[in-house]
mmCIF file of C-alpha atoms in Angstrom:
data_model
loop_
_atom_site.group_PDB
_atom_site.id
_atom_site.type_symbol
_atom_site.label_atom_id
_atom_site.label_comp_id
_atom_site.label_asym_id
_atom_site.label_seq_id
_atom_site.Cartn_x
_atom_site.Cartn_y
_atom_site.Cartn_z
ATOM 1 C CA MET A 1 21.950 -6.078 -8.796
ATOM 2 C CA GLU A 2 22.130 -2.315 -7.307
ATOM 3 C CA ASN A 3 25.679 -0.901 -6.764
ATOM 4 C CA LEU A 4 25.715 0.167 -3.567
ATOM 5 C CA THR A 5 29.169 0.949 -1.855
ATOM 6 C CA LEU A 6 30.067 2.132 1.979
ATOM 7 C CA SER A 7 32.651 4.168 2.607
ATOM 8 C CA VAL A 8 34.943 3.461 6.134
ATOM 9 C CA ASP A 9 37.757 4.061 7.872
ATOM 10 C CA LYS A 10 40.036 2.131 9.273
ATOM 11 C CA ARG A 11 40.030 2.147 13.572
ATOM 12 C CA THR A 12 43.255 2.074 14.981
ATOM 13 C CA GLN A 13 41.928 2.336 18.623
ATOM 14 C CA THR A 14 40.355 -1.446 19.387
ATOM 15 C CA GLY A 15 38.332 -2.738 22.483
ATOM 16 C CA LYS A 16 35.868 -0.916 24.829
ATOM 17 C CA SER A 17 37.860 2.017 25.016
ATOM 18 C CA GLY A 18 38.359 2.564 21.193
ATOM 19 C CA ALA A 19 34.770 1.559 20.432
ATOM 20 C CA ARG A 20 34.138 4.278 23.139
ATOM 21 C CA ALA A 21 36.212 6.740 21.810
ATOM 22 C CA VAL A 22 34.501 6.234 17.919
ATOM 23 C CA ARG A 23 31.112 6.857 19.672
ATOM 24 C CA LYS A 24 31.717 9.661 21.534
ATOM 25 C CA ALA A 25 32.627 11.729 18.166
ATOM 26 C CA GLY A 26 29.821 10.513 16.970
ATOM 27 C CA ASN A 27 30.784 7.202 14.877
ATOM 28 C CA VAL A 28 29.965 3.792 14.995
ATOM 29 C CA PRO A 29 32.583 0.869 15.536
ATOM 30 C CA GLY A 30 32.820 -1.958 13.558
ATOM 31 C CA VAL A 31 34.525 -4.761 12.011
ATOM 32 C CA VAL A 32 34.416 -6.566 8.421
ATOM 33 C CA TYR A 33 35.515 -10.403 8.600
ATOM 34 C CA GLY A 34 37.794 -10.488 5.441
ATOM 35 C CA ILE A 35 38.636 -14.151 3.509
ATOM 36 C CA LYS A 36 41.693 -13.875 4.798
ATOM 37 C CA ASP A 37 41.711 -11.723 8.238
ATOM 38 C CA SER A 38 39.715 -9.061 9.615
ATOM 39 C CA THR A 39 39.771 -5.235 10.073
ATOM 40 C CA PRO A 40 38.424 -2.961 12.647
ATOM 41 C CA LEU A 41 36.421 0.524 11.154
ATOM 42 C CA THR A 42 35.192 3.398 12.144
ATOM 43 C CA ILE A 43 31.816 4.083 10.262
ATOM 44 C CA LYS A 44 29.597 7.097 9.267
ATOM 45 C CA PRO A 45 26.256 6.291 10.780
ATOM 46 C CA LYS A 46 23.833 8.201 8.848
ATOM 47 C CA GLU A 47 25.387 6.718 5.370
ATOM 48 C CA LEU A 48 25.008 3.115 7.036
ATOM 49 C CA GLU A 49 21.327 3.788 8.163
ATOM 50 C CA THR A 50 20.932 4.719 4.296
ATOM 51 C CA LEU A 51 22.292 1.850 2.935
ATOM 52 C CA LEU A 52 19.999 -0.296 5.287
ATOM 53 C CA GLY A 53 17.023 1.171 4.210
ATOM 54 C CA THR A 54 17.407 0.050 0.586
ATOM 55 C CA ARG A 55 14.904 -2.693 -0.580
ATOM 56 C CA ALA A 56 16.796 -5.660 0.696
ATOM 57 C CA GLY A 57 17.161 -3.702 4.000
ATOM 58 C CA ALA A 58 19.631 -6.051 6.324
ATOM 59 C CA ASN A 59 20.502 -8.231 3.612
ATOM 60 C CA VAL A 60 21.653 -6.054 1.100
ATOM 61 C CA VAL A 61 25.248 -6.969 -0.785
ATOM 62 C CA PHE A 62 27.610 -3.905 -1.239
ATOM 63 C CA GLN A 63 30.888 -2.837 -1.795
ATOM 64 C CA LEU A 64 32.644 -1.743 0.952
ATOM 65 C CA ASN A 65 35.598 0.721 0.512
ATOM 66 C CA VAL A 66 38.232 1.191 3.314
ATOM 67 C CA GLU A 67 39.985 4.264 3.151
ATOM 68 C CA GLY A 68 43.724 3.277 2.892
ATOM 69 C CA GLU A 69 43.132 0.189 1.420
ATOM 70 C CA ALA A 70 44.206 -0.572 -2.691
ATOM 71 C CA ALA A 71 40.760 -0.179 -4.407
ATOM 72 C CA SER A 72 39.467 -3.536 -5.048
ATOM 73 C CA GLU A 73 36.191 -5.286 -5.226
ATOM 74 C CA ARG A 74 35.178 -6.161 -2.056
ATOM 75 C CA PRO A 75 31.288 -7.231 -1.352
ATOM 76 C CA VAL A 76 30.033 -7.573 2.013
ATOM 77 C CA ILE A 77 26.924 -8.563 4.215
ATOM 78 C CA VAL A 78 25.675 -7.340 7.355
ATOM 79 C CA LYS A 79 27.127 -10.107 9.513
ATOM 80 C CA GLU A 80 25.462 -8.424 12.678
ATOM 81 C CA LEU A 81 24.034 -5.066 13.915
ATOM 82 C CA GLN A 82 23.848 -4.201 17.561
ATOM 83 C CA ARG A 83 21.643 -1.058 18.437
ATOM 84 C CA ASP A 84 20.534 0.600 21.378
ATOM 85 C CA PRO A 85 16.938 -0.801 22.979
ATOM 86 C CA MET A 86 15.873 2.821 23.802
ATOM 87 C CA LYS A 87 16.835 5.126 20.670
ATOM 88 C CA GLY A 88 17.090 2.183 17.971
ATOM 89 C CA THR A 89 20.501 3.954 17.192
ATOM 90 C CA ILE A 90 23.438 1.727 15.564
ATOM 91 C CA LEU A 91 25.879 0.832 18.300
ATOM 92 C CA HIS A 92 28.515 -1.802 16.654
ATOM 93 C CA ALA A 93 28.599 -3.243 13.003
ATOM 94 C CA ASP A 94 30.109 -6.633 11.954
ATOM 95 C CA PHE A 95 30.315 -7.223 7.772
ATOM 96 C CA LEU A 96 31.056 -10.492 6.451
ATOM 97 C CA GLU A 97 33.229 -10.671 3.321
ATOM 98 C CA ILE A 98 31.798 -12.522 0.266
ATOM 99 C CA ARG A 99 32.445 -14.165 -2.723
ATOM 100 C CA MET A 100 29.541 -13.559 -5.630
ATOM 101 C CA ASP A 101 30.416 -17.136 -7.079
ATOM 102 C CA GLU A 102 29.951 -19.228 -3.768
ATOM 103 C CA LYS A 103 26.381 -19.802 -2.116
ATOM 104 C CA ILE A 104 26.085 -18.013 1.877
ATOM 105 C CA GLU A 105 23.606 -19.148 4.333
ATOM 106 C CA ILE A 106 21.598 -16.373 5.698
ATOM 107 C CA ALA A 107 18.142 -15.406 7.185
ATOM 108 C CA VAL A 108 15.022 -14.070 5.410
ATOM 109 C CA PRO A 109 12.021 -12.641 6.609
ATOM 110 C CA LEU A 110 8.951 -14.188 5.880
ATOM 111 C CA SER A 111 5.403 -12.147 4.902
ATOM 112 C CA LEU A 112 1.642 -13.467 5.207
ATOM 113 C CA SER A 113 -0.026 -12.381 2.079
ATOM 114 C CA GLY A 114 -3.461 -12.981 1.776
ATOM 115 C CA GLU A 115 -6.294 -13.244 4.269
ATOM 116 C CA ALA A 116 -7.185 -16.992 6.036
ATOM 117 C CA PRO A 117 -10.936 -18.509 5.806
ATOM 118 C CA GLY A 118 -9.945 -19.490 9.057
ATOM 119 C CA GLU A 119 -9.527 -16.021 10.586
ATOM 120 C CA LYS A 120 -12.455 -14.429 8.632
ATOM 121 C CA MET A 121 -14.301 -17.649 10.868
ATOM 122 C CA GLY A 122 -12.933 -16.009 14.172
ATOM 123 C CA GLY A 123 -9.712 -18.009 14.346
ATOM 124 C CA THR A 124 -6.472 -16.464 15.894
ATOM 125 C CA LEU A 125 -4.050 -16.075 13.316
ATOM 126 C CA SER A 126 -0.650 -17.020 14.827
ATOM 127 C CA GLN A 127 3.026 -16.581 13.024
ATOM 128 C CA LEU A 128 5.494 -19.156 14.587
ATOM 129 C CA LEU A 129 8.399 -17.931 11.966
ATOM 130 C CA ARG A 130 9.633 -14.938 11.096
ATOM 131 C CA GLU A 131 12.587 -15.730 9.161
ATOM 132 C CA LEU A 132 13.749 -18.593 7.049
ATOM 133 C CA GLU A 133 17.364 -19.736 7.028
ATOM 134 C CA ILE A 134 18.163 -20.256 3.308
ATOM 135 C CA SER A 135 21.163 -20.726 0.880
ATOM 136 C CA CYS A 136 21.792 -18.947 -1.989
ATOM 137 C CA LEU A 137 24.189 -17.113 -4.211
ATOM 138 C CA PRO A 138 24.644 -13.591 -2.719
ATOM 139 C CA ASN A 139 23.098 -11.960 -6.296
ATOM 140 C CA ALA A 140 20.140 -14.195 -6.011
ATOM 141 C CA ILE A 141 19.075 -13.196 -2.060
ATOM 142 C CA PRO A 142 15.506 -12.614 -2.203
ATOM 143 C CA GLU A 143 13.989 -9.504 -0.299
ATOM 144 C CA LEU A 144 11.462 -11.721 1.309
ATOM 145 C CA ILE A 145 9.618 -14.529 1.215
ATOM 146 C CA GLU A 146 5.744 -14.818 1.157
ATOM 147 C CA VAL A 147 3.639 -17.140 2.768
ATOM 148 C CA ASP A 148 0.262 -17.296 1.013
ATOM 149 C CA ILE A 149 -2.237 -18.156 3.532
ATOM 150 C CA SER A 150 -5.415 -17.831 1.742
ATOM 151 C CA GLU A 151 -6.396 -21.379 2.055
ATOM 152 C CA VAL A 152 -6.010 -21.651 6.016
ATOM 153 C CA GLU A 153 -8.486 -22.591 8.084
ATOM 154 C CA ILE A 154 -8.971 -23.383 11.770
ATOM 155 C CA GLY A 155 -6.661 -26.063 12.336
ATOM 156 C CA ASP A 156 -4.585 -25.778 9.688
ATOM 157 C CA VAL A 157 -0.891 -24.945 9.730
ATOM 158 C CA ILE A 158 1.509 -24.123 6.941
ATOM 159 C CA HIS A 159 5.371 -26.103 7.460
ATOM 160 C CA VAL A 160 8.646 -24.797 6.073
ATOM 161 C CA ARG A 161 8.069 -27.716 3.613
ATOM 162 C CA ASP A 162 5.030 -26.035 1.943
ATOM 163 C CA LEU A 163 6.944 -22.705 1.109
ATOM 164 C CA GLN A 164 7.343 -22.251 -2.346
ATOM 165 C CA LEU A 165 11.302 -20.614 -3.181
ATOM 166 C CA PRO A 166 12.562 -18.522 -5.931
ATOM 167 C CA GLU A 167 14.802 -20.676 -8.437
ATOM 168 C CA GLY A 168 18.057 -20.839 -7.096
ATOM 169 C CA VAL A 169 17.497 -20.643 -3.334
ATOM 170 C CA GLU A 170 17.767 -23.894 -1.385
ATOM 171 C CA LEU A 171 16.543 -24.855 2.236
ATOM 172 C CA VAL A 172 18.828 -24.938 5.541
ATOM 173 C CA ALA A 173 15.820 -24.488 8.032
ATOM 174 C CA ASP A 174 14.382 -27.956 8.821
ATOM 175 C CA LEU A 175 11.037 -28.844 6.646
ATOM 176 C CA ASP A 176 9.218 -29.477 10.017
ATOM 177 C CA ASP A 177 9.199 -26.255 11.435
ATOM 178 C CA PRO A 178 5.909 -24.451 11.919
ATOM 179 C CA VAL A 179 5.623 -21.016 10.055
ATOM 180 C CA MET A 180 2.385 -20.368 10.937
ATOM 181 C CA THR A 181 -1.631 -21.510 12.072
ATOM 182 C CA VAL A 182 -4.787 -19.976 12.649
ATOM 183 C CA MET A 183 -5.797 -21.334 16.490
ATOM 184 C CA VAL A 184 -9.308 -22.275 17.317
ATOM 185 C CA PRO A 185 -11.011 -18.922 19.055
ATOM 186 C CA VAL A 186 -10.360 -18.780 22.797
ATOM 187 C CA GLU A 187 -14.097 -18.418 23.636
ATOM 188 C CA GLU A 188 -14.562 -21.864 21.473
ATOM 189 C CA GLU A 189 -12.307 -23.370 23.769
ATOM 190 C CA GLU A 190 -13.581 -22.063 27.018
ATOM 191 C CA GLU A 191 -16.830 -23.087 26.136
ATOM 192 C CA GLU A 192 -15.756 -26.843 25.015
ATOM 193 C CA VAL A 193 -13.809 -27.163 28.413
ATOM 194 C CA GLU A 194 -17.062 -25.909 30.196
ATOM 195 C CA ASP A 195 -18.902 -28.982 28.186
ATOM 196 C CA GLU A 196 -16.716 -31.351 29.142
ATOM 197 C CA LEU A 197 -16.754 -30.620 32.763
ATOM 198 C CA LEU A 198 -20.462 -30.720 33.034
ATOM 199 C CA VAL A 199 -20.554 -33.364 31.131
ATOM 200 C CA ALA A 200 -18.202 -34.862 33.535
ATOM 201 C CA GLU A 201 -20.091 -33.511 36.464
ATOM 202 C CA GLY A 202 -23.390 -34.990 34.996
ATOM 203 C CA GLU A 203 -22.034 -38.438 34.837
ATOM 204 C CA GLY A 204 -20.137 -38.303 38.481
ATOM 205 C CA GLU A 205 -23.882 -37.427 39.999
ATOM 206 C CA GLU A 206 -25.110 -39.911 37.749
ATOM 207 C CA ALA A 207 -22.456 -42.071 39.227
ATOM 208 C CA ALA A 208 -23.163 -41.216 43.001
ATOM 209 C CA ALA A 209 -27.063 -41.742 42.619
ATOM 210 C CA GLU A 210 -26.546 -45.373 41.111
ATOM 211 C CA GLU A 211 -24.158 -46.280 44.130
ATOM 212 C CA ALA A 212 -26.116 -44.820 46.166
ATOM 213 C CA SER A 213 -29.475 -46.619 45.120
ATOM 214 C CA ASP A 214 -27.138 -49.818 45.084
ATOM 215 C CA ASP A 215 -26.468 -49.057 48.723
ATOM 216 C CA GLU A 216 -29.804 -48.626 49.795
ATOM 217 C CA GLY A 217 -30.807 -52.236 47.653
ATOM 218 C CA ASP A 218 -28.055 -53.727 49.551
ATOM 219 C CA LYS A 219 -29.119 -52.564 52.975
ATOM 220 C CA ALA A 220 -32.594 -53.577 52.114
ATOM 221 C CA ALA A 221 -31.605 -56.892 51.330
ATOM 222 C CA GLU A 222 -30.005 -57.555 54.529
ATOM 223 C CA SER A 223 -32.011 -56.092 56.794
ATOM 224 C CA SER A 224 -34.672 -58.591 54.834
ATOM 225 C CA ASP A 225 -32.331 -61.538 55.449
#
């Protein structure tokens, strides 16, 4: 695992006013939730974005160096990021201190690989699950989990139980959760509905004709009586 570090400062100002002051100075407010306690932080946004730009993305495990603290190993992962919905800039960052010898639960991105035969036949591919909840040691967190769709026909569904996981990775997600499917083309569905309506109308007209014929027969029988 690549040794990555992020140097941060302790934040003395807390609350909303403190966070605003940190942002006004061009930095990002944050918190590290330690094994024993939590510490408010001031983070340089450029350094954090650079770290998040590594292959592991938001799931990267890195060493957090807090200014003023005695030098010691403090591995952390990103617990939560708040971004500006318009600009995409980081507004707040929460980190979680971890133990390298203890498993953690984390969400890993799912990536579809291959071409689904059902899509080639005109079906519509629908990815229903984009992240997978797993449990593993911090140094075993996969960058992503590939979902092979090369044999998925129209109407087929891949469930969580069908996925191949790397060694040392366990599932937390429900085995019956659907991951992706290839749906019947909308046009075909509409045609099927139209055909059913036409059949229903035809059956209705036929039934009405039979009923009318029966009525005429009954009237003829009454007149003969």
